[in-house]
mmCIF file of C-alpha atoms and ligand atoms in Angstrom:
data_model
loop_
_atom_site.group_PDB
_atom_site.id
_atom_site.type_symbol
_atom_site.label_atom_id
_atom_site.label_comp_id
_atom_site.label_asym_id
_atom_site.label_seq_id
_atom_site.Cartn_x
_atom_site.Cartn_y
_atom_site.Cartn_z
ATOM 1 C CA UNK A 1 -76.033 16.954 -13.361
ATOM 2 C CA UNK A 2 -74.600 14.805 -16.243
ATOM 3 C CA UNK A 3 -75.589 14.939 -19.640
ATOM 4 C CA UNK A 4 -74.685 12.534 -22.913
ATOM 5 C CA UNK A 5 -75.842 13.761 -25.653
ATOM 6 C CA UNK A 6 -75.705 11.498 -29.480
ATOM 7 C CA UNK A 7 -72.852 9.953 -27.529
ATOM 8 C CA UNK A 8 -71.288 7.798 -30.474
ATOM 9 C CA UNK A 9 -68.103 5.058 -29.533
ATOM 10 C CA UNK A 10 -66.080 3.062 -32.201
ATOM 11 C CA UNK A 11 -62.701 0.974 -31.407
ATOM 12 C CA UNK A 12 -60.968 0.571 -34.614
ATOM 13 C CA UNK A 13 -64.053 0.095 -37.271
ATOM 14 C CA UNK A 14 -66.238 -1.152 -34.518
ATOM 15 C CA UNK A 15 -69.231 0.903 -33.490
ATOM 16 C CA UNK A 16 -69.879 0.403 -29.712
ATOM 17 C CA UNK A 17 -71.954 3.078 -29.058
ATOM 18 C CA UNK A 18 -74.688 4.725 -31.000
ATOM 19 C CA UNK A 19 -76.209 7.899 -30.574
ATOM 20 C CA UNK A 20 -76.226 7.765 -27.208
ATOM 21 C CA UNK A 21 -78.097 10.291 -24.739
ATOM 22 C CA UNK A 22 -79.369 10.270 -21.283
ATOM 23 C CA UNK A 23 -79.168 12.745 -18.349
ATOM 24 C CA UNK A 24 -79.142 11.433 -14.176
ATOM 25 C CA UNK A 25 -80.074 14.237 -11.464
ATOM 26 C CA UNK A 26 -78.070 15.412 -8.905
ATOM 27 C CA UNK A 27 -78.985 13.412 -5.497
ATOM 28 C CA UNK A 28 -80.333 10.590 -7.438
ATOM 29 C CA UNK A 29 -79.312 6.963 -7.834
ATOM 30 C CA UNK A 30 -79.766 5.811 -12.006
ATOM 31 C CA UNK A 31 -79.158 2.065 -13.380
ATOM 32 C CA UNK A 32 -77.457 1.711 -16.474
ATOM 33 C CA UNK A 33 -78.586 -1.889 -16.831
ATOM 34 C CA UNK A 34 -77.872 -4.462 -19.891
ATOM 35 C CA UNK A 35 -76.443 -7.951 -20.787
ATOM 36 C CA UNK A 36 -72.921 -8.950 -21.454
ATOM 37 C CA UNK A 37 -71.389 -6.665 -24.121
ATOM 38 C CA UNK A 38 -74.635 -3.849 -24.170
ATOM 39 C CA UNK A 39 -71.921 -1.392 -23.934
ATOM 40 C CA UNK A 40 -72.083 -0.213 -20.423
ATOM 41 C CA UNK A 41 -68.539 -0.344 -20.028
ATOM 42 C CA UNK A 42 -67.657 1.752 -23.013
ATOM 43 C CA UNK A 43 -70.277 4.353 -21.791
ATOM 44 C CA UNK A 44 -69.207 4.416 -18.179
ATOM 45 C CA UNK A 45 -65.455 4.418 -19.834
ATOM 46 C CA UNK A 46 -66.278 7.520 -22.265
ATOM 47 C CA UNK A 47 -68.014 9.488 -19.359
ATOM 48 C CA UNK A 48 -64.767 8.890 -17.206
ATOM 49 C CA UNK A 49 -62.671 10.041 -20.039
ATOM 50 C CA UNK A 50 -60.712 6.587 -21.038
ATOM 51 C CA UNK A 51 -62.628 7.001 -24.207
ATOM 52 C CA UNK A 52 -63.278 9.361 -26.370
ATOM 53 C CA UNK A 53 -65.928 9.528 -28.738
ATOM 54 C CA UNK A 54 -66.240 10.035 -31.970
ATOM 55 C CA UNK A 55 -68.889 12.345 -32.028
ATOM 56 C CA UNK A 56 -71.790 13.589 -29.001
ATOM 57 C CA UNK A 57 -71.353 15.626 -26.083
ATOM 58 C CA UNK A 58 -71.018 15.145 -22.247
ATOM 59 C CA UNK A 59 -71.900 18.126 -19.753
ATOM 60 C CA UNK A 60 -71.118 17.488 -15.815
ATOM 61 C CA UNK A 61 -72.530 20.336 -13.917
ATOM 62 C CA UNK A 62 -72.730 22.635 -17.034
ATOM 63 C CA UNK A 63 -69.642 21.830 -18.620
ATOM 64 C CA UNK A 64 -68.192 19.982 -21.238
ATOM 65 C CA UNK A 65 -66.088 17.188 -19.660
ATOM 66 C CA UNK A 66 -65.884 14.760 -23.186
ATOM 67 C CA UNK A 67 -62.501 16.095 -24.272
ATOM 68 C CA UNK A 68 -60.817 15.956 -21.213
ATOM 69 C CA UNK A 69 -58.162 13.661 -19.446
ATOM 70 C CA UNK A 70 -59.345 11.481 -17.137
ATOM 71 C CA UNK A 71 -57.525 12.907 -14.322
ATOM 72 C CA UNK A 72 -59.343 16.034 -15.409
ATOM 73 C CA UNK A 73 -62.624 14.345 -15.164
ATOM 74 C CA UNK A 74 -61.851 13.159 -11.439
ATOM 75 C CA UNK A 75 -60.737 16.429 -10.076
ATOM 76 C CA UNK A 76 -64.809 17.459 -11.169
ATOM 77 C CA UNK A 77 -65.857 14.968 -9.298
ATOM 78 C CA UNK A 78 -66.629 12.075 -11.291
ATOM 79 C CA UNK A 79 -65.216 8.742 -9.916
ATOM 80 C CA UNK A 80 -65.519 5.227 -10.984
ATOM 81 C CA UNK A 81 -65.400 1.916 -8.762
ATOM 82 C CA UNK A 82 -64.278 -0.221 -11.237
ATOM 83 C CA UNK A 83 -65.328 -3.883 -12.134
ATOM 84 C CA UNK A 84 -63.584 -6.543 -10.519
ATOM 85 C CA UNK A 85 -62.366 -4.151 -7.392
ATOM 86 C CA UNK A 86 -58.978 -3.580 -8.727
ATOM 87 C CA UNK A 87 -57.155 -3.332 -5.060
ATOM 88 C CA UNK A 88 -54.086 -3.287 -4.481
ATOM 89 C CA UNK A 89 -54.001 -6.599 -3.126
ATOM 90 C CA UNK A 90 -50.472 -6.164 -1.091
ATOM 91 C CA UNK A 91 -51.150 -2.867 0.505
ATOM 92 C CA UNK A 92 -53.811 -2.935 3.655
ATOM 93 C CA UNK A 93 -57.270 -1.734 3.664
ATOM 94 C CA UNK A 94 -56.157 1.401 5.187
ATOM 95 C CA UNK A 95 -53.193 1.837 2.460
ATOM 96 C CA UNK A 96 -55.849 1.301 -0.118
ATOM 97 C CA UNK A 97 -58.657 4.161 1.158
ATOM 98 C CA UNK A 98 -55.195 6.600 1.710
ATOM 99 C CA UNK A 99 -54.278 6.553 -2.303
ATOM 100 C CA UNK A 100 -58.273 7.212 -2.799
ATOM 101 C CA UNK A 101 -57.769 10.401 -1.321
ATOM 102 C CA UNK A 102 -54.345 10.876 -3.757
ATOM 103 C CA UNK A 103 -56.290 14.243 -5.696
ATOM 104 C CA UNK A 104 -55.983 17.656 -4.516
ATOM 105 C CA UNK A 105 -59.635 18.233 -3.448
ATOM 106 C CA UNK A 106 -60.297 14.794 -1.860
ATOM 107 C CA UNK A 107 -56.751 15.425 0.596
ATOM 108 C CA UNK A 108 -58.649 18.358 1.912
ATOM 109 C CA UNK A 109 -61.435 16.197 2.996
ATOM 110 C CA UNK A 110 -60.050 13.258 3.654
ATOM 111 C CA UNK A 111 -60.567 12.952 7.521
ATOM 112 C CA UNK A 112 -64.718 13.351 7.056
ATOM 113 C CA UNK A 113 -64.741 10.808 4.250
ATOM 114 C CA UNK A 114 -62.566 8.214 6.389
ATOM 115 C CA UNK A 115 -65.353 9.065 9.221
ATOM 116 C CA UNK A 116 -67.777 8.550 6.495
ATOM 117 C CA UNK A 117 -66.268 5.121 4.457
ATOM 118 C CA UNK A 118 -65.806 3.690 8.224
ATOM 119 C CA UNK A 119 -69.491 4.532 9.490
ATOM 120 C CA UNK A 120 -70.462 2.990 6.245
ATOM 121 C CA UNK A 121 -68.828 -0.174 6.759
ATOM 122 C CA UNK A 122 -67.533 -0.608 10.268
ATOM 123 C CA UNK A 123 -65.481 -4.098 9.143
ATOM 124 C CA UNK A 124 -63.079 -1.518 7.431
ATOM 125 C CA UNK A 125 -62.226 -0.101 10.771
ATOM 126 C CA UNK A 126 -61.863 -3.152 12.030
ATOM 127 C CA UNK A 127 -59.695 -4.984 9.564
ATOM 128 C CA UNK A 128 -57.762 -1.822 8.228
ATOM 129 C CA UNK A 129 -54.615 -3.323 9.259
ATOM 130 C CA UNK A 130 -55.590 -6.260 7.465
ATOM 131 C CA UNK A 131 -54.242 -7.085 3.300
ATOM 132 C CA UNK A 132 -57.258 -5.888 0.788
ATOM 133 C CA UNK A 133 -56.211 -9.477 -0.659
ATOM 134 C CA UNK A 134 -56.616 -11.219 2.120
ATOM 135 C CA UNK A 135 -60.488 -9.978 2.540
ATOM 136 C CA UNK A 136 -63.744 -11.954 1.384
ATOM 137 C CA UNK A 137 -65.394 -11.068 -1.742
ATOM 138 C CA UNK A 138 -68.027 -8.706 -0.428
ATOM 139 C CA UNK A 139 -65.363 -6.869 1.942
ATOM 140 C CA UNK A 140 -63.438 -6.308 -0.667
ATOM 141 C CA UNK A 141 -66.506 -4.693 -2.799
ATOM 142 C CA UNK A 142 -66.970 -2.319 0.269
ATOM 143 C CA UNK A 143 -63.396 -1.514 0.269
ATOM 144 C CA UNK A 144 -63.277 -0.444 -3.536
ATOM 145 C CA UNK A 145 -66.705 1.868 -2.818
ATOM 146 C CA UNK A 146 -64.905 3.469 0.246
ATOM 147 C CA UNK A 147 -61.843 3.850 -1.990
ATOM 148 C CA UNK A 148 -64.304 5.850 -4.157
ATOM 149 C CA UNK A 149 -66.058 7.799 -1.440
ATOM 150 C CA UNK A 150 -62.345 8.527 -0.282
ATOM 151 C CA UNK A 151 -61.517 10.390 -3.884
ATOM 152 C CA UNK A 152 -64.226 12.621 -2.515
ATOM 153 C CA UNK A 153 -66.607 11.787 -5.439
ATOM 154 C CA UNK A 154 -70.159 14.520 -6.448
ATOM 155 C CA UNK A 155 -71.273 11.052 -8.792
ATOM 156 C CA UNK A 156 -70.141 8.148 -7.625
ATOM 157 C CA UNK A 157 -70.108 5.829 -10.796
ATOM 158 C CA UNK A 158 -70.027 2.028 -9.615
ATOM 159 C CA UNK A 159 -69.401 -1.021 -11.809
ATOM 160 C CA UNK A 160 -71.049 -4.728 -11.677
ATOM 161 C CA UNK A 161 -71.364 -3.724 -7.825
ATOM 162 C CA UNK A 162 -73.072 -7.902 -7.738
ATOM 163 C CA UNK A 163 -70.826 -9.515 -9.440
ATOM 164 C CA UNK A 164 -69.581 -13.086 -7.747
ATOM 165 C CA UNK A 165 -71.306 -11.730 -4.454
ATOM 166 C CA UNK A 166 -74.017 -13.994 -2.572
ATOM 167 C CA UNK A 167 -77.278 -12.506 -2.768
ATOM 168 C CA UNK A 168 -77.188 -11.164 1.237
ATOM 169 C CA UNK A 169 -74.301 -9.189 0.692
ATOM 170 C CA UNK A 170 -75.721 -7.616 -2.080
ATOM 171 C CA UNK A 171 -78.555 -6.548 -0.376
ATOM 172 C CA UNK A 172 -76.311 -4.776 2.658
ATOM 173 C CA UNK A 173 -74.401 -3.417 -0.023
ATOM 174 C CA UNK A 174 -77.788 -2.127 -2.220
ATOM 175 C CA UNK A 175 -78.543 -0.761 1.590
ATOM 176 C CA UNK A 176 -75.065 0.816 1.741
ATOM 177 C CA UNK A 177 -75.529 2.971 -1.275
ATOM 178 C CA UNK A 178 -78.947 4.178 -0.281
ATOM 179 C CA UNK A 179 -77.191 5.954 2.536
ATOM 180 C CA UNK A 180 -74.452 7.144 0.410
ATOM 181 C CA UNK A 181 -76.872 8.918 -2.016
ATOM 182 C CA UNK A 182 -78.552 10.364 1.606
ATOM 183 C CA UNK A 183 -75.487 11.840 2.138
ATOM 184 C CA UNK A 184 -75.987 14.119 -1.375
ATOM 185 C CA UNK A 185 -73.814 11.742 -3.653
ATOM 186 C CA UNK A 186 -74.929 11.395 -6.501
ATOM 187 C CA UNK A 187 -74.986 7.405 -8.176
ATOM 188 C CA UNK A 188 -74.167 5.781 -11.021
ATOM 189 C CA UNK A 189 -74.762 1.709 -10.883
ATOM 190 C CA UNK A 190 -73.999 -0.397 -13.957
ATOM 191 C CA UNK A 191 -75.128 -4.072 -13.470
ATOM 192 C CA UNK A 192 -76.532 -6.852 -15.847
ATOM 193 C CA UNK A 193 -78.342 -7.747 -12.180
ATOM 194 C CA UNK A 194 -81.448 -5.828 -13.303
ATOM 195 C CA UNK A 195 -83.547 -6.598 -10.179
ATOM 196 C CA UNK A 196 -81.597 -5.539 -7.681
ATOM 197 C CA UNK A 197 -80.587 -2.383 -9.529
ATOM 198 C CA UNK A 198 -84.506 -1.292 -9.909
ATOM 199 C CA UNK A 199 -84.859 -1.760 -6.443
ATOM 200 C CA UNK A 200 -83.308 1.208 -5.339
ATOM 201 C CA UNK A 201 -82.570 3.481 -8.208
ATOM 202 C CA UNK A 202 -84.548 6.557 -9.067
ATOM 203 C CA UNK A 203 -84.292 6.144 -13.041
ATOM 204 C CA UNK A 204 -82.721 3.501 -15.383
ATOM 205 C CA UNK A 205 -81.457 2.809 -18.932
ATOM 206 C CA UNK A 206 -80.711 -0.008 -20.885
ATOM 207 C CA UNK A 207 -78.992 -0.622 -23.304
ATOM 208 C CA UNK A 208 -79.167 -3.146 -26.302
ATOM 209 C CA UNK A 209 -76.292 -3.361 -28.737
ATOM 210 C CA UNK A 210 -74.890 0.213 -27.504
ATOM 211 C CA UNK A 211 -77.967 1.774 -28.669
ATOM 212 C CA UNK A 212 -80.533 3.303 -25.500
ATOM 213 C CA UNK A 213 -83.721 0.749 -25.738
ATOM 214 C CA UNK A 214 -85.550 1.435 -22.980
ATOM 215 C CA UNK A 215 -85.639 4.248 -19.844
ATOM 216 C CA UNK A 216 -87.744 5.545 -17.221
ATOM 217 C CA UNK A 217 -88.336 5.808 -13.667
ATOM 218 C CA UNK A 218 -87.330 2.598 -12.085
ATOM 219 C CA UNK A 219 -90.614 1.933 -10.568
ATOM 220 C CA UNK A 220 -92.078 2.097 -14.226
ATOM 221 C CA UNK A 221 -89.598 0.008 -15.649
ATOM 222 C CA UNK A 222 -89.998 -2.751 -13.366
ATOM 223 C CA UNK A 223 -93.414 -3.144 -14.951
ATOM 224 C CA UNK A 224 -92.131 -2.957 -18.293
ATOM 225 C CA UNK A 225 -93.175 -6.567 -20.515
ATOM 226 C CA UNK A 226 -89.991 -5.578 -22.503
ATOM 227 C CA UNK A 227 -87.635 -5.971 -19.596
ATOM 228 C CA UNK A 228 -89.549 -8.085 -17.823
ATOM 229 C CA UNK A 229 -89.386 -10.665 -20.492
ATOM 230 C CA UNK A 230 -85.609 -10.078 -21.708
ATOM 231 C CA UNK A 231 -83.916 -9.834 -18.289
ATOM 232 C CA UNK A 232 -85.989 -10.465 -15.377
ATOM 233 C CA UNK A 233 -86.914 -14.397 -16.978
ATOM 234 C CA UNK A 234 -91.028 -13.730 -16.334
HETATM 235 P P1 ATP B 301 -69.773 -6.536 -20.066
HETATM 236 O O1 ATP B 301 -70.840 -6.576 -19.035
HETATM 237 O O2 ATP B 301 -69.483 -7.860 -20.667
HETATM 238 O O3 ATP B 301 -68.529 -5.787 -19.639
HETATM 239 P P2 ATP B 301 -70.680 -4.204 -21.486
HETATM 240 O O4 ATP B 301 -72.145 -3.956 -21.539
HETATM 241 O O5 ATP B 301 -69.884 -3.432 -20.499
HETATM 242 O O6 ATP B 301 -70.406 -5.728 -21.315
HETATM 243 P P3 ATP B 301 -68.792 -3.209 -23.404
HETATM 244 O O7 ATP B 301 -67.624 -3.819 -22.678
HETATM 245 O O8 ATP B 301 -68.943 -1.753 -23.391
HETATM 246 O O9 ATP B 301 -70.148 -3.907 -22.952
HETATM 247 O O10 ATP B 301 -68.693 -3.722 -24.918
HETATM 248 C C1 ATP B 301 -69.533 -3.223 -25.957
HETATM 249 C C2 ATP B 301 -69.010 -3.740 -27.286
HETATM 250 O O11 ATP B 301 -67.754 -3.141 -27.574
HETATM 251 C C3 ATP B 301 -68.780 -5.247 -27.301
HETATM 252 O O12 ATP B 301 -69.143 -5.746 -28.555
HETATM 253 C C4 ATP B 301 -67.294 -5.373 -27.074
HETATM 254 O O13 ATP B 301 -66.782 -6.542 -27.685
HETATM 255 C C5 ATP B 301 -66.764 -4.127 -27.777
HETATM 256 N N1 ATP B 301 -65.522 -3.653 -27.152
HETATM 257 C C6 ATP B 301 -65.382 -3.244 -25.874
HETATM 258 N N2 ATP B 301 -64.120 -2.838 -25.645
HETATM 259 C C7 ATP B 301 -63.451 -2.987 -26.825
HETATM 260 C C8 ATP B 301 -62.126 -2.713 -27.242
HETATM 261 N N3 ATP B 301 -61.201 -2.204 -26.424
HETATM 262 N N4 ATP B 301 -61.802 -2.993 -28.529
HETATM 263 C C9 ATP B 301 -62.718 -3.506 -29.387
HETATM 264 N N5 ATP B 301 -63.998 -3.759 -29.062
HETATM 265 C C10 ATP B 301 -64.366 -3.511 -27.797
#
């Protein structure tokens, strides 16, 4: 489904990203797993089209999608729950799913994915009146992925999904995404959490100062002395 192929990233005289390629499957969930500053963000960011790279080549579905805009890249289907949530804060729950469904294609299906979002995460329903601001941590994490499921996504690329959430609401939302990629969607999940990711994803790669230095099926990696030593502390 998506292909990166000797993907390379500078900013300024900075090389952030070095030769990279790796390919996910359509119906599939893959980790893109790494510590603080592996480059996930810049890959994530160059697959999206916020960066371009210098050289390297990105196919989505058979075509080439690195020279587009970004709003180019949505419209194929590529959408990206970004770190931190980034709601609007001031605008309710409701507001905030609506303005997922802003592109051409997702307005046309944008009763099914509300159905979908709020059988996904009934709290939505519940609380759509409610300010995104005014929501806990983890509701607000399920907000931003319904947000994403609203813009009507084929890969749904999700960022530090764990990040300053309590281990129990990481698990419903691990559980959440399981049943999003049942529904045919396509995942991408970028985390420096490597356990959790493993658990549920098909494949995974990880990086190590923007170079690819390890991937595989998840339930190979997992038994990997590599990564078991460098992130998973055993
Ligand atoms: P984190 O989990 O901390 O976000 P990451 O794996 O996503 O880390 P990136 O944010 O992609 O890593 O950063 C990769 C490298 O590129 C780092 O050395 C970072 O300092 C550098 N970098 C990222 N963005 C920029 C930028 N806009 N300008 C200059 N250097 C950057």
């Amino acid at each position: 489904m998506l292909r990166l192929e000797n993907i390379n990233l500078f900013y300024g005289e900075i090389q952030a990203l070095w030769d990279l390629s790796f390919t996910i499957e359509e119906g599939q969930i893959a980790a893109l797993l790494g510590a603080n500053a592996a480059g996930k963000s810049s890959t994530i960011n160059t697959i999206s089209g916020l960066e371009k790279p210098s050289s390297g080549r990105i196919t989505f579905l058979g075509k080439e999608i690195h020279k587009m805009d970004p709003h180019e890249i949505v419209e194929k289907g590529i959408i990206q729950v970004p770190e931190g949530r980034k709601l609007f804060n001031y605008m309710s729950i409701q507001e905030n799913l609506e303005l997922g469904a802003y592109s051409k294609r997702a307005k046309k299906h944008y009763k099914e994915n509300l159905k979908l979002v709020y059988d996904l995460f009934p709290i939505l329903q519940e609380r759509k009146k409610q300010l995104a601001g005014d929501m806990s941590g983890g509701q607000q994490q399920m907000c931003a992925i319904a947000r994403g499921l609203m813009s009507n996504p084929k890969l749904l690329i999700i960022d530090e999904l764990s990040l300053g959430l309590a281990p129990i609401l990481v698990k419903k939302l691990l559980k959440a995404l399981l049943d999003i990629k049942n529904t045919g969607i396509t995942i991408l999940l970028v985390e420096q959490n490597v356990q959790h990711s493993l658990q549920i994803s098909n494949k995974a790669f990880v990086l190590e100062n923007g170079r690819l230095a390890l991937s595989g099926p998840a339930s190979e990696l997992v038994n990997d002395p590599h990564l078991k030593k460098a992130y998973l502390g055993m």
